[in-house]
Amino acid sequence: RKEVEQDPGPFNVPEGATVAFNCTYSNSASQSFFWYRQDCRKEPKLLMSVYSSGNEDGRFTAQLNRASQYISLLIRDSKLSDSATYLCVVPGMDSSYKLIFGSGTRLLVRP
Amino acid sequence: SAVISQKPSRDICQRGTSLTIQCQVDSQVTMMFWYRQQPGQSLTLIATANQGSEATYESGFVIDKFPISRPNLTFSTLTVSNMSPEDSSIYLCSAYLFGEGEKLFFGSGTQLSVL
C-alpha cells in the first residue's frame, strides 16, 4: 500500500456545489495530516491541518477516520476560485517532519 | 509564518552542466527540505538539508547528483549535477515551522528545463 493515495479526479462541478475528496494513508501511527492547495505553476500552500477527528474553516471541512485510515476534505458552496489541485499530505514513516504528498486531486469549478 | 525566497525561478540548461538553486528563509528554521515535482506529478522528497552536516537523502537520490549545502539556519542550496533531460522538473525548497500552527512552507520553486 502506498503511503498516501488520492483519487486524481478531475472533479468537474458547478459553482455552489458541494464536493468531497478522500485520501487513504498507510502509516497508522501518523498523528497529523494536512491538506495543501496547489494552483497551476505555483508552490503548494497549506489549506488545513488535521490533528484530531477533524477541522473546519469556513466552507472547508477536513475529517479524519483513524480506524479506516482515511482523511476527507469537504468543500461547500464551491467558488470558481476553488479550482486547483488539492494535495493530501501525511508524515513519513521514519520522521513526522518529512511530509509525504499524495498525487493530488484536481478540482474544476465551472460557472 | 515564514517567507522563503528561492532563485532562480526558472532556467534552461544544456545537458551535462550543473545548476545551483538557492533558498533563503526570513527566519531561522531547524528543518529544511528539498522536493522535486515532475510534470503532472506530485511532490517527491529529495533530501533533508541538515545544518552543519551532510544532507539526508531519500531512496533514489544521491549526494553526487544532488549535492546540498546548509551553512546556517536560514539558507540552503541544491545543485543538480551533470544534468540530463530527465532532470527537467520543478524543484521546491521548503522549511518546517514548529509551534502553534506548525506547517511546511514552500519557496516559489525553480522550473528547470534541460535540453
PDB file of C-alpha atoms in Angstrom:
ATOM      1  CA  ARG A   1       0.000   0.000   0.000  1.00  0.00           C
ATOM      2  CA  LYS A   2       1.281   3.441  -0.888  1.00  0.00           C
ATOM      3  CA  GLU A   3       1.971   5.831   1.980  1.00  0.00           C
ATOM      4  CA  VAL A   4      -0.764   8.113   0.706  1.00  0.00           C
ATOM      5  CA  GLU A   5      -3.282   7.686  -2.102  1.00  0.00           C
ATOM      6  CA  GLN A   6      -5.781  10.063  -3.631  1.00  0.00           C
ATOM      7  CA  ASP A   7      -8.322   9.973  -6.403  1.00  0.00           C
ATOM      8  CA  PRO A   8      -6.687  12.091  -9.148  1.00  0.00           C
ATOM      9  CA  GLY A   9     -10.003  13.385 -10.489  1.00  0.00           C
ATOM     10  CA  PRO A  10     -10.623  15.725 -12.110  1.00  0.00           C
ATOM     11  CA  PHE A  11     -13.782  16.666 -10.288  1.00  0.00           C
ATOM     12  CA  ASN A  12     -15.784  18.989 -12.503  1.00  0.00           C
ATOM     13  CA  VAL A  13     -18.537  20.694 -10.503  1.00  0.00           C
ATOM     14  CA  PRO A  14     -20.783  23.749 -10.930  1.00  0.00           C
ATOM     15  CA  GLU A  15     -20.440  26.801  -8.757  1.00  0.00           C
ATOM     16  CA  GLY A  16     -22.247  26.356  -5.464  1.00  0.00           C
ATOM     17  CA  ALA A  17     -21.858  22.591  -5.404  1.00  0.00           C
ATOM     18  CA  THR A  18     -20.512  20.575  -2.510  1.00  0.00           C
ATOM     19  CA  VAL A  19     -17.586  18.317  -3.317  1.00  0.00           C
ATOM     20  CA  ALA A  20     -15.597  15.869  -1.232  1.00  0.00           C
ATOM     21  CA  PHE A  21     -12.199  14.276  -1.729  1.00  0.00           C
ATOM     22  CA  ASN A  22     -10.861  11.240   0.080  1.00  0.00           C
ATOM     23  CA  CYS A  23      -7.323  10.255   0.863  1.00  0.00           C
ATOM     24  CA  THR A  24      -6.053   6.998   2.377  1.00  0.00           C
ATOM     25  CA  TYR A  25      -2.789   6.583   4.252  1.00  0.00           C
ATOM     26  CA  SER A  26      -0.783   3.578   5.383  1.00  0.00           C
ATOM     27  CA  ASN A  27       1.064   4.764   8.496  1.00  0.00           C
ATOM     28  CA  SER A  28      -1.309   4.020  11.363  1.00  0.00           C
ATOM     29  CA  ALA A  29       0.983   5.880  13.774  1.00  0.00           C
ATOM     30  CA  SER A  30       0.529   9.229  11.997  1.00  0.00           C
ATOM     31  CA  GLN A  31      -0.792  11.957  14.280  1.00  0.00           C
ATOM     32  CA  SER A  32      -1.044  14.956  11.996  1.00  0.00           C
ATOM     33  CA  PHE A  33      -2.329  15.383   8.499  1.00  0.00           C
ATOM     34  CA  PHE A  34      -2.563  18.239   6.067  1.00  0.00           C
ATOM     35  CA  TRP A  35      -4.421  19.370   3.010  1.00  0.00           C
ATOM     36  CA  TYR A  36      -2.447  21.628   0.686  1.00  0.00           C
ATOM     37  CA  ARG A  37      -3.735  23.538  -2.291  1.00  0.00           C
ATOM     38  CA  GLN A  38      -1.630  23.962  -5.414  1.00  0.00           C
ATOM     39  CA  ASP A  39      -2.551  26.320  -8.208  1.00  0.00           C
ATOM     40  CA  CYS A  40      -1.134  25.775 -11.672  1.00  0.00           C
ATOM     41  CA  ARG A  41       2.584  26.625 -11.798  1.00  0.00           C
ATOM     42  CA  LYS A  42       2.602  27.709  -8.165  1.00  0.00           C
ATOM     43  CA  GLU A  43       4.009  26.249  -4.987  1.00  0.00           C
ATOM     44  CA  PRO A  44       1.719  24.291  -2.623  1.00  0.00           C
ATOM     45  CA  LYS A  45       0.127  26.262   0.181  1.00  0.00           C
ATOM     46  CA  LEU A  46      -1.352  24.909   3.373  1.00  0.00           C
ATOM     47  CA  LEU A  47      -5.135  24.789   3.368  1.00  0.00           C
ATOM     48  CA  MET A  48      -5.879  22.872   6.565  1.00  0.00           C
ATOM     49  CA  SER A  49      -4.195  20.875   9.293  1.00  0.00           C
ATOM     50  CA  VAL A  50      -5.922  17.897  10.900  1.00  0.00           C
ATOM     51  CA  TYR A  51      -4.749  16.699  14.303  1.00  0.00           C
ATOM     52  CA  SER A  52      -7.779  15.050  15.872  1.00  0.00           C
ATOM     53  CA  SER A  53     -11.072  13.956  14.397  1.00  0.00           C
ATOM     54  CA  GLY A  54     -11.392  16.921  12.120  1.00  0.00           C
ATOM     55  CA  ASN A  55     -11.161  20.608  11.445  1.00  0.00           C
ATOM     56  CA  GLU A  56     -13.458  23.215   9.949  1.00  0.00           C
ATOM     57  CA  ASP A  57     -12.582  26.558   8.389  1.00  0.00           C
ATOM     58  CA  GLY A  58     -15.396  28.383   6.672  1.00  0.00           C
ATOM     59  CA  ARG A  59     -16.523  26.384   3.660  1.00  0.00           C
ATOM     60  CA  PHE A  60     -13.841  23.767   4.183  1.00  0.00           C
ATOM     61  CA  THR A  61     -14.123  20.760   6.482  1.00  0.00           C
ATOM     62  CA  ALA A  62     -11.488  18.104   6.944  1.00  0.00           C
ATOM     63  CA  GLN A  63     -12.326  14.846   8.704  1.00  0.00           C
ATOM     64  CA  LEU A  64     -10.097  12.076   9.928  1.00  0.00           C
ATOM     65  CA  ASN A  65     -11.092   8.444  10.306  1.00  0.00           C
ATOM     66  CA  ARG A  66      -8.245   6.690  12.086  1.00  0.00           C
ATOM     67  CA  ALA A  67      -9.914   3.276  12.099  1.00  0.00           C
ATOM     68  CA  SER A  68     -10.162   3.243   8.327  1.00  0.00           C
ATOM     69  CA  GLN A  69      -7.047   5.380   7.820  1.00  0.00           C
ATOM     70  CA  TYR A  70      -8.557   7.984   5.584  1.00  0.00           C
ATOM     71  CA  ILE A  71      -8.886  11.742   5.544  1.00  0.00           C
ATOM     72  CA  SER A  72     -11.523  13.657   3.684  1.00  0.00           C
ATOM     73  CA  LEU A  73     -11.844  17.251   2.538  1.00  0.00           C
ATOM     74  CA  LEU A  74     -15.301  18.713   2.020  1.00  0.00           C
ATOM     75  CA  ILE A  75     -15.802  21.969   0.160  1.00  0.00           C
ATOM     76  CA  ARG A  76     -19.226  23.578   0.409  1.00  0.00           C
ATOM     77  CA  ASP A  77     -20.628  26.273  -1.875  1.00  0.00           C
ATOM     78  CA  SER A  78     -17.799  25.882  -4.388  1.00  0.00           C
ATOM     79  CA  LYS A  79     -16.372  29.044  -5.924  1.00  0.00           C
ATOM     80  CA  LEU A  80     -14.617  29.421  -9.244  1.00  0.00           C
ATOM     81  CA  SER A  81     -11.508  30.329  -7.272  1.00  0.00           C
ATOM     82  CA  ASP A  82     -11.521  26.902  -5.619  1.00  0.00           C
ATOM     83  CA  SER A  83     -10.309  25.387  -8.898  1.00  0.00           C
ATOM     84  CA  ALA A  84      -6.916  23.917  -8.062  1.00  0.00           C
ATOM     85  CA  THR A  85      -5.193  20.676  -7.181  1.00  0.00           C
ATOM     86  CA  TYR A  86      -5.674  19.524  -3.598  1.00  0.00           C
ATOM     87  CA  LEU A  87      -2.826  17.553  -2.078  1.00  0.00           C
ATOM     88  CA  CYS A  88      -3.261  15.186   0.830  1.00  0.00           C
ATOM     89  CA  VAL A  89      -0.128  15.181   2.977  1.00  0.00           C
ATOM     90  CA  VAL A  90       0.903  12.764   5.712  1.00  0.00           C
ATOM     91  CA  PRO A  91       4.039  12.328   7.831  1.00  0.00           C
ATOM     92  CA  GLY A  92       6.649   9.908   6.565  1.00  0.00           C
ATOM     93  CA  MET A  93       7.191   6.531   8.179  1.00  0.00           C
ATOM     94  CA  ASP A  94      10.608   7.404   9.576  1.00  0.00           C
ATOM     95  CA  SER A  95      10.026  11.011  10.586  1.00  0.00           C
ATOM     96  CA  SER A  96       6.915  13.012  11.301  1.00  0.00           C
ATOM     97  CA  TYR A  97       8.567  16.104   9.833  1.00  0.00           C
ATOM     98  CA  LYS A  98       9.258  14.553   6.441  1.00  0.00           C
ATOM     99  CA  LEU A  99       5.949  15.058   4.722  1.00  0.00           C
ATOM    100  CA  ILE A 100       4.749  12.737   2.003  1.00  0.00           C
ATOM    101  CA  PHE A 101       2.493  14.228  -0.644  1.00  0.00           C
ATOM    102  CA  GLY A 102      -0.333  12.446  -2.383  1.00  0.00           C
ATOM    103  CA  SER A 103      -0.649  12.684  -6.129  1.00  0.00           C
ATOM    104  CA  GLY A 104      -3.340  15.332  -5.779  1.00  0.00           C
ATOM    105  CA  THR A 105      -6.988  15.670  -6.715  1.00  0.00           C
ATOM    106  CA  ARG A 106      -7.788  18.192  -9.378  1.00  0.00           C
ATOM    107  CA  LEU A 107     -10.927  20.291  -8.919  1.00  0.00           C
ATOM    108  CA  LEU A 108     -12.536  22.325 -11.675  1.00  0.00           C
ATOM    109  CA  VAL A 109     -15.407  24.598 -10.682  1.00  0.00           C
ATOM    110  CA  ARG A 110     -17.405  25.809 -13.653  1.00  0.00           C
ATOM    111  CA  PRO A 111     -19.745  28.829 -13.841  1.00  0.00           C
TER     112      PRO A 111
ATOM    113  CA  SER B   1       4.698  32.268   9.120  1.00  0.00           C
ATOM    114  CA  ALA B   2       7.839  32.438   7.017  1.00  0.00           C
ATOM    115  CA  VAL B   3       8.880  33.864   3.701  1.00  0.00           C
ATOM    116  CA  ILE B   4      11.092  31.701   1.554  1.00  0.00           C
ATOM    117  CA  SER B   5      12.941  33.226  -1.379  1.00  0.00           C
ATOM    118  CA  GLN B   6      14.081  30.786  -3.996  1.00  0.00           C
ATOM    119  CA  LYS B   7      16.129  31.505  -7.079  1.00  0.00           C
ATOM    120  CA  PRO B   8      16.390  31.187  -9.944  1.00  0.00           C
ATOM    121  CA  SER B   9      12.684  30.895 -10.659  1.00  0.00           C
ATOM    122  CA  ARG B  10      13.396  29.143 -13.920  1.00  0.00           C
ATOM    123  CA  ASP B  11      16.318  28.142 -16.108  1.00  0.00           C
ATOM    124  CA  ILE B  12      17.033  26.342 -19.329  1.00  0.00           C
ATOM    125  CA  CYS B  13      20.253  24.358 -19.247  1.00  0.00           C
ATOM    126  CA  GLN B  14      22.328  22.192 -21.531  1.00  0.00           C
ATOM    127  CA  ARG B  15      22.803  18.543 -20.671  1.00  0.00           C
ATOM    128  CA  GLY B  16      25.991  17.791 -18.799  1.00  0.00           C
ATOM    129  CA  THR B  17      26.015  21.119 -16.963  1.00  0.00           C
ATOM    130  CA  SER B  18      25.079  21.845 -13.350  1.00  0.00           C
ATOM    131  CA  LEU B  19      22.680  24.312 -11.753  1.00  0.00           C
ATOM    132  CA  THR B  20      22.662  25.537  -8.169  1.00  0.00           C
ATOM    133  CA  ILE B  21      19.355  26.628  -6.657  1.00  0.00           C
ATOM    134  CA  GLN B  22      19.390  28.934  -3.655  1.00  0.00           C
ATOM    135  CA  CYS B  23      16.842  29.131  -0.869  1.00  0.00           C
ATOM    136  CA  GLN B  24      16.728  31.899   1.734  1.00  0.00           C
ATOM    137  CA  VAL B  25      14.318  31.882   4.694  1.00  0.00           C
ATOM    138  CA  ASP B  26      13.476  35.100   6.521  1.00  0.00           C
ATOM    139  CA  SER B  27      13.770  33.423   9.940  1.00  0.00           C
ATOM    140  CA  GLN B  28      15.844  30.688  11.495  1.00  0.00           C
ATOM    141  CA  VAL B  29      14.404  27.244  10.887  1.00  0.00           C
ATOM    142  CA  THR B  30      15.568  23.899  12.135  1.00  0.00           C
ATOM    143  CA  MET B  31      14.388  21.778   9.269  1.00  0.00           C
ATOM    144  CA  MET B  32      14.639  22.428   5.560  1.00  0.00           C
ATOM    145  CA  PHE B  33      13.745  20.063   2.779  1.00  0.00           C
ATOM    146  CA  TRP B  34      14.122  19.867  -0.979  1.00  0.00           C
ATOM    147  CA  TYR B  35      11.335  18.425  -3.127  1.00  0.00           C
ATOM    148  CA  ARG B  36      11.021  17.697  -6.823  1.00  0.00           C
ATOM    149  CA  GLN B  37       7.793  17.881  -8.801  1.00  0.00           C
ATOM    150  CA  GLN B  38       7.940  16.335 -12.245  1.00  0.00           C
ATOM    151  CA  PRO B  39       5.414  17.392 -14.881  1.00  0.00           C
ATOM    152  CA  GLY B  40       1.910  16.310 -13.973  1.00  0.00           C
ATOM    153  CA  GLN B  41       3.033  14.612 -10.790  1.00  0.00           C
ATOM    154  CA  SER B  42       3.053  15.310  -7.100  1.00  0.00           C
ATOM    155  CA  LEU B  43       5.972  16.255  -4.909  1.00  0.00           C
ATOM    156  CA  THR B  44       8.777  13.816  -4.168  1.00  0.00           C
ATOM    157  CA  LEU B  45      11.138  14.433  -1.277  1.00  0.00           C
ATOM    158  CA  ILE B  46      14.761  14.575  -2.394  1.00  0.00           C
ATOM    159  CA  ALA B  47      16.518  15.186   0.909  1.00  0.00           C
ATOM    160  CA  THR B  48      16.539  16.831   4.297  1.00  0.00           C
ATOM    161  CA  ALA B  49      19.068  19.659   4.474  1.00  0.00           C
ATOM    162  CA  ASN B  50      20.805  19.405   7.850  1.00  0.00           C
ATOM    163  CA  GLN B  51      22.512  22.467   9.232  1.00  0.00           C
ATOM    164  CA  GLY B  52      26.230  21.880   9.673  1.00  0.00           C
ATOM    165  CA  SER B  53      26.205  18.290   8.471  1.00  0.00           C
ATOM    166  CA  GLU B  54      25.605  16.211   5.389  1.00  0.00           C
ATOM    167  CA  ALA B  55      22.104  16.101   3.964  1.00  0.00           C
ATOM    168  CA  THR B  56      19.940  13.019   4.417  1.00  0.00           C
ATOM    169  CA  TYR B  57      18.827  11.657   1.056  1.00  0.00           C
ATOM    170  CA  GLU B  58      15.711   9.684   0.218  1.00  0.00           C
ATOM    171  CA  SER B  59      15.756   6.475  -1.732  1.00  0.00           C
ATOM    172  CA  GLY B  60      16.635   7.110  -5.346  1.00  0.00           C
ATOM    173  CA  PHE B  61      18.569  10.324  -4.706  1.00  0.00           C
ATOM    174  CA  VAL B  62      22.323  10.532  -4.120  1.00  0.00           C
ATOM    175  CA  ILE B  63      24.708  13.215  -2.983  1.00  0.00           C
ATOM    176  CA  ASP B  64      26.840  13.103  -6.124  1.00  0.00           C
ATOM    177  CA  LYS B  65      23.844  14.002  -8.251  1.00  0.00           C
ATOM    178  CA  PHE B  66      22.128  16.409  -5.849  1.00  0.00           C
ATOM    179  CA  PRO B  67      24.704  17.950  -3.513  1.00  0.00           C
ATOM    180  CA  ILE B  68      23.102  20.112  -0.838  1.00  0.00           C
ATOM    181  CA  SER B  69      24.576  22.735   1.414  1.00  0.00           C
ATOM    182  CA  ARG B  70      23.108  24.170   4.631  1.00  0.00           C
ATOM    183  CA  PRO B  71      25.666  26.546   6.106  1.00  0.00           C
ATOM    184  CA  ASN B  72      23.264  28.135   8.602  1.00  0.00           C
ATOM    185  CA  LEU B  73      19.669  28.101   9.826  1.00  0.00           C
ATOM    186  CA  THR B  74      18.325  30.407   7.110  1.00  0.00           C
ATOM    187  CA  PHE B  75      19.982  29.267   3.890  1.00  0.00           C
ATOM    188  CA  SER B  76      20.357  26.172   1.742  1.00  0.00           C
ATOM    189  CA  THR B  77      21.383  25.297  -1.784  1.00  0.00           C
ATOM    190  CA  LEU B  78      20.610  22.358  -4.026  1.00  0.00           C
ATOM    191  CA  THR B  79      22.806  21.583  -7.028  1.00  0.00           C
ATOM    192  CA  VAL B  80      21.541  19.457  -9.879  1.00  0.00           C
ATOM    193  CA  SER B  81      24.728  17.982 -11.339  1.00  0.00           C
ATOM    194  CA  ASN B  82      25.544  16.611 -14.773  1.00  0.00           C
ATOM    195  CA  MET B  83      22.027  17.324 -15.928  1.00  0.00           C
ATOM    196  CA  SER B  84      20.054  15.245 -18.389  1.00  0.00           C
ATOM    197  CA  PRO B  85      16.587  15.889 -19.859  1.00  0.00           C
ATOM    198  CA  GLU B  86      15.142  13.556 -17.198  1.00  0.00           C
ATOM    199  CA  ASP B  87      16.082  16.179 -14.596  1.00  0.00           C
ATOM    200  CA  SER B  88      13.610  18.634 -16.115  1.00  0.00           C
ATOM    201  CA  SER B  89      11.292  19.345 -13.238  1.00  0.00           C
ATOM    202  CA  ILE B  90      10.227  21.895 -10.650  1.00  0.00           C
ATOM    203  CA  TYR B  91      12.475  21.946  -7.610  1.00  0.00           C
ATOM    204  CA  LEU B  92      10.979  23.263  -4.381  1.00  0.00           C
ATOM    205  CA  CYS B  93      12.702  24.370  -1.223  1.00  0.00           C
ATOM    206  CA  SER B  94      10.714  24.098   1.991  1.00  0.00           C
ATOM    207  CA  ALA B  95      11.026  24.860   5.679  1.00  0.00           C
ATOM    208  CA  TYR B  96       9.171  23.289   8.579  1.00  0.00           C
ATOM    209  CA  LEU B  97       7.990  25.725  11.238  1.00  0.00           C
ATOM    210  CA  PHE B  98       7.258  24.382  14.686  1.00  0.00           C
ATOM    211  CA  GLY B  99       4.905  25.730  17.295  1.00  0.00           C
ATOM    212  CA  GLU B 100       1.299  26.789  17.035  1.00  0.00           C
ATOM    213  CA  GLY B 101       0.062  26.186  13.540  1.00  0.00           C
ATOM    214  CA  GLU B 102       3.209  24.353  12.627  1.00  0.00           C
ATOM    215  CA  LYS B 103       3.461  23.591   8.965  1.00  0.00           C
ATOM    216  CA  LEU B 104       5.638  23.259   5.929  1.00  0.00           C
ATOM    217  CA  PHE B 105       6.256  26.408   3.923  1.00  0.00           C
ATOM    218  CA  PHE B 106       7.482  26.392   0.342  1.00  0.00           C
ATOM    219  CA  GLY B 107       9.567  28.614  -1.827  1.00  0.00           C
ATOM    220  CA  SER B 108       8.063  29.564  -5.163  1.00  0.00           C
ATOM    221  CA  GLY B 109      10.013  26.837  -6.944  1.00  0.00           C
ATOM    222  CA  THR B 110      12.588  26.603  -9.706  1.00  0.00           C
ATOM    223  CA  GLN B 111      11.376  25.364 -13.060  1.00  0.00           C
ATOM    224  CA  LEU B 112      14.293  23.592 -14.733  1.00  0.00           C
ATOM    225  CA  SER B 113      14.352  22.546 -18.370  1.00  0.00           C
ATOM    226  CA  VAL B 114      17.293  20.526 -19.647  1.00  0.00           C
ATOM    227  CA  LEU B 115      17.865  20.387 -23.382  1.00  0.00           C
TER     228      LEU B 115
END
